[in-house]
Amino acid sequence: MKKSDLRIVFMGTPEFAVETLKALVDNAYNVVAVVTQPDKPVGRHGSVLQPSAVKQYALEKGLPVLQPEKMKDPDFVESLRSYQANLQVVVAFRMLPEVVWAMPEYGTFNVHAALLPQYRGAAPINWAVINGETETGVTTFFLDHDIDTGRIIMQKPFTIPDDANVEYVYDGLMRLGAQICMETLEAIVAANGHPSTIDQWSMVNGQRATGNDLKAAPKIFKETCEIDWMKSAKQVYDFIRGLSPYPGAWTTLRDEKGQQTVLKIFRTSKTGQPAEGGAGVLKADRKHLFVSCSDCWLQIDELQLAGKKRMDAQAFLNGMKDIENYSVV
């Protein structure tokens, strides 16, 4: 098989997926169509429709774009079939029905931002940082009936520094995802459409997990992002950087009268100093703000009160009087 024999449909929506689509175009792969989410209503009244990052790039390059509301819609399925793709590439998209993922001759492979079988799910980058992992990576695998369980084609690791937030890891995996996609396509071409693969279940029993010792990566909601100060300072530190800058970890700031305000926290530093007085106690000097966790004080470096701009701790303290009379819950 030659590279030109591949007719590829690309599926993706956010900026993370654009890097891989760009690599396909720059490396002269034949992308016959792009599938992405419908335009999203934005603005105060939802009167403006915002196209996805993938759609914007696809239109710039003159690529046909399909935006189905439902993946099983017969008109969409027939339209997709009309492009006669023999391979589909998926990056940061929705779950596909079998009628779609099984359509191409050579199948459909996904670029997943984790080292499967660990961190199956919608938010693998966030959860890897939240859980304090020192390594994550990207995986390409063929889709099958269950989410993120198909046979693995290729994996590449990525180191997570202790001070990295999720934005750093996102950017690194975005570039690494484009790279592994290109190498996966080369393997598919070299193997005439049928590269060697590894069963994820055999990996569970040997290489990356023991038995059912798997960490999941479920979708993150607002309530997921609430800080639990009863955890250790290291756990809270990892939790905050795993949600920074978006969607942002939050807590409730309560004054001595019981009035409450939502406070987002974006960056902290570990102190190693034992805390006293229980979890959620605040203390400060002229430039630094600290919160007690179950074991140690955690220094708060960047934060944002509801309705205010993001600021450093010193700017926050300049506008707050008697901070010791406040607590976080």
Tab-separated table of C-alpha atoms in Angstrom, residues 157-319:
chain	number	residue	atom	x	y	z
A	157	PRO	CA	4.968	8.451	27.143
A	158	PHE	CA	5.047	12.033	28.412
A	159	THR	CA	6.645	13.211	31.669
A	160	ILE	CA	4.580	15.394	34.021
A	161	PRO	CA	6.775	17.756	36.081
A	162	ASP	CA	5.658	18.260	39.682
A	163	ASP	CA	4.942	21.950	39.060
A	164	ALA	CA	3.073	21.475	35.766
A	165	ASN	CA	-0.587	22.361	35.494
A	166	VAL	CA	-3.079	20.784	33.128
A	167	GLU	CA	-2.462	23.440	30.453
A	168	TYR	CA	1.199	22.387	30.197
A	169	VAL	CA	0.276	18.716	29.880
A	170	TYR	CA	-2.524	19.496	27.404
A	171	ASP	CA	-0.138	21.382	25.114
A	172	GLY	CA	2.478	18.645	25.304
A	173	LEU	CA	0.029	15.831	24.591
A	174	MET	CA	-1.561	17.826	21.781
A	175	ARG	CA	1.777	17.902	19.950
A	176	LEU	CA	2.604	14.314	20.889
A	177	GLY	CA	-0.823	13.211	19.670
A	178	ALA	CA	-0.145	14.631	16.221
A	179	GLN	CA	3.211	12.850	16.168
A	180	ILE	CA	1.814	9.460	17.161
A	181	CYS	CA	-0.947	9.802	14.589
A	182	MET	CA	1.613	10.246	11.828
A	183	GLU	CA	3.606	7.233	13.033
A	184	THR	CA	0.431	5.172	13.284
A	185	LEU	CA	-0.503	6.039	9.709
A	186	GLU	CA	2.979	5.032	8.571
A	187	ALA	CA	2.514	1.687	10.330
A	188	ILE	CA	-0.877	1.196	8.696
A	189	VAL	CA	0.565	1.925	5.248
A	190	ALA	CA	3.524	-0.402	5.825
A	191	ALA	CA	1.193	-3.215	6.962
A	192	ASN	CA	-1.256	-2.774	4.073
A	193	GLY	CA	-3.951	-1.517	6.397
A	194	HIS	CA	-3.524	-4.096	9.141
A	195	PRO	CA	-0.803	-3.105	11.654
A	196	SER	CA	0.083	-5.272	14.623
A	197	THR	CA	-1.911	-4.455	17.767
A	198	ILE	CA	-2.003	-5.318	21.467
A	199	ASP	CA	-5.057	-6.441	23.401
A	200	GLN	CA	-5.655	-4.031	26.302
A	201	TRP	CA	-6.823	-6.848	28.555
A	202	SER	CA	-3.460	-8.579	28.294
A	203	MET	CA	-1.855	-5.264	29.339
A	204	VAL	CA	-4.078	-5.132	32.416
A	205	ASN	CA	-2.668	-8.429	33.585
A	206	GLY	CA	0.932	-7.589	32.872
A	207	GLN	CA	2.355	-4.271	31.833
A	208	ARG	CA	0.472	-1.286	33.199
A	209	ALA	CA	-2.006	-2.540	35.757
A	210	THR	CA	-2.727	-5.515	37.977
A	211	GLY	CA	-6.174	-7.046	37.863
A	212	ASN	CA	-8.762	-4.283	38.013
A	213	ASP	CA	-6.366	-1.622	39.290
A	214	LEU	CA	-7.405	0.939	36.691
A	215	LYS	CA	-7.848	4.685	37.115
A	216	ALA	CA	-10.802	6.222	35.294
A	217	ALA	CA	-11.121	9.650	33.677
A	218	PRO	CA	-14.806	10.605	33.853
A	219	LYS	CA	-16.176	13.889	32.593
A	220	ILE	CA	-15.571	16.808	34.948
A	221	PHE	CA	-18.483	18.870	36.254
A	222	LYS	CA	-18.613	21.960	38.490
A	223	GLU	CA	-19.138	19.880	41.613
A	224	THR	CA	-16.093	17.768	40.685
A	225	CYS	CA	-13.926	20.878	41.056
A	226	GLU	CA	-14.717	21.659	44.695
A	227	ILE	CA	-11.626	21.468	46.903
A	228	ASP	CA	-11.640	19.100	49.875
A	229	TRP	CA	-9.352	20.685	52.469
A	230	MET	CA	-9.526	17.525	54.593
A	231	LYS	CA	-7.135	15.897	52.135
A	232	SER	CA	-3.355	16.187	52.387
A	233	ALA	CA	-1.586	19.284	51.100
A	234	LYS	CA	-0.029	17.217	48.297
A	235	GLN	CA	-3.453	15.943	47.207
A	236	VAL	CA	-4.937	19.450	47.220
A	237	TYR	CA	-1.882	20.821	45.394
A	238	ASP	CA	-2.289	18.213	42.643
A	239	PHE	CA	-6.054	18.731	42.505
A	240	ILE	CA	-5.685	22.467	41.917
A	241	ARG	CA	-3.041	22.183	39.200
A	242	GLY	CA	-5.054	19.411	37.562
A	243	LEU	CA	-7.902	21.889	37.031
A	244	SER	CA	-5.828	24.980	36.207
A	245	PRO	CA	-6.482	27.145	34.309
A	246	TYR	CA	-9.736	25.517	33.225
A	247	PRO	CA	-12.273	24.743	34.578
A	248	GLY	CA	-10.624	25.861	37.829
A	249	ALA	CA	-10.720	24.365	41.333
A	250	TRP	CA	-12.954	26.250	43.730
A	251	THR	CA	-13.793	26.589	47.378
A	252	THR	CA	-16.180	28.671	49.478
A	253	LEU	CA	-14.777	31.636	51.376
A	254	ARG	CA	-16.802	32.358	54.532
A	255	ASP	CA	-16.485	35.432	56.718
A	256	GLU	CA	-17.157	35.706	60.455
A	257	LYS	CA	-20.807	36.620	59.781
A	258	GLY	CA	-21.327	33.452	57.755
A	259	GLN	CA	-21.513	35.184	54.397
A	260	GLN	CA	-20.070	33.054	51.609
A	261	THR	CA	-18.307	33.743	48.308
A	262	VAL	CA	-16.958	31.346	45.701
A	263	LEU	CA	-13.169	31.482	45.429
A	264	LYS	CA	-11.270	29.864	42.558
A	265	ILE	CA	-7.657	28.860	43.138
A	266	PHE	CA	-5.266	28.429	40.225
A	267	ARG	CA	-1.788	28.025	41.686
A	268	THR	CA	-0.362	26.942	45.027
A	269	SER	CA	2.974	26.013	46.591
A	270	LYS	CA	3.734	23.255	49.087
A	271	THR	CA	5.271	24.468	52.343
A	272	GLY	CA	5.913	21.242	54.223
A	273	GLN	CA	4.998	23.082	57.430
A	274	PRO	CA	2.622	21.172	59.752
A	275	ALA	CA	-0.771	22.830	60.070
A	276	GLU	CA	-2.769	23.361	63.222
A	277	GLY	CA	-6.342	24.270	64.034
A	278	GLY	CA	-8.061	21.911	61.626
A	279	ALA	CA	-8.522	21.962	57.845
A	280	GLY	CA	-9.664	25.114	56.066
A	281	VAL	CA	-8.019	27.624	58.401
A	282	LEU	CA	-6.620	30.772	56.782
A	283	LYS	CA	-3.539	32.690	57.819
A	284	ALA	CA	-1.476	35.355	56.115
A	285	ASP	CA	1.416	37.721	56.362
A	286	ARG	CA	1.735	40.877	54.263
A	287	LYS	CA	2.464	39.018	51.027
A	288	HIS	CA	1.483	35.384	51.498
A	289	LEU	CA	-1.749	33.513	52.068
A	290	PHE	CA	-1.953	30.003	53.512
A	291	VAL	CA	-4.711	27.420	53.989
A	292	SER	CA	-4.430	24.444	56.304
A	293	CYS	CA	-4.980	20.979	54.870
A	294	SER	CA	-5.190	17.764	56.887
A	295	ASP	CA	-1.423	17.713	57.395
A	296	CYS	CA	0.349	20.872	56.228
A	297	TRP	CA	-0.140	24.494	55.259
A	298	LEU	CA	-0.594	25.119	51.542
A	299	GLN	CA	0.487	28.489	50.145
A	300	ILE	CA	-2.062	30.099	47.806
A	301	ASP	CA	-0.339	31.934	44.951
A	302	GLU	CA	-3.059	32.812	42.400
A	303	LEU	CA	-6.787	33.049	42.987
A	304	GLN	CA	-10.009	34.718	41.872
A	305	LEU	CA	-13.033	35.871	43.849
A	306	ALA	CA	-16.405	35.520	42.143
A	307	GLY	CA	-16.981	38.547	39.925
A	308	LYS	CA	-13.362	39.699	40.208
A	309	LYS	CA	-10.282	39.265	38.052
A	310	ARG	CA	-7.607	36.642	38.631
A	311	MET	CA	-4.845	37.963	40.895
A	312	ASP	CA	-1.844	36.991	42.970
A	313	ALA	CA	-2.095	36.485	46.713
A	314	GLN	CA	-0.569	39.845	47.604
A	315	ALA	CA	-3.126	41.758	45.511
A	316	PHE	CA	-5.884	39.692	47.100
A	317	LEU	CA	-4.630	40.450	50.621
A	318	ASN	CA	-4.396	44.152	49.852
A	319	GLY	CA	-8.155	44.168	49.358
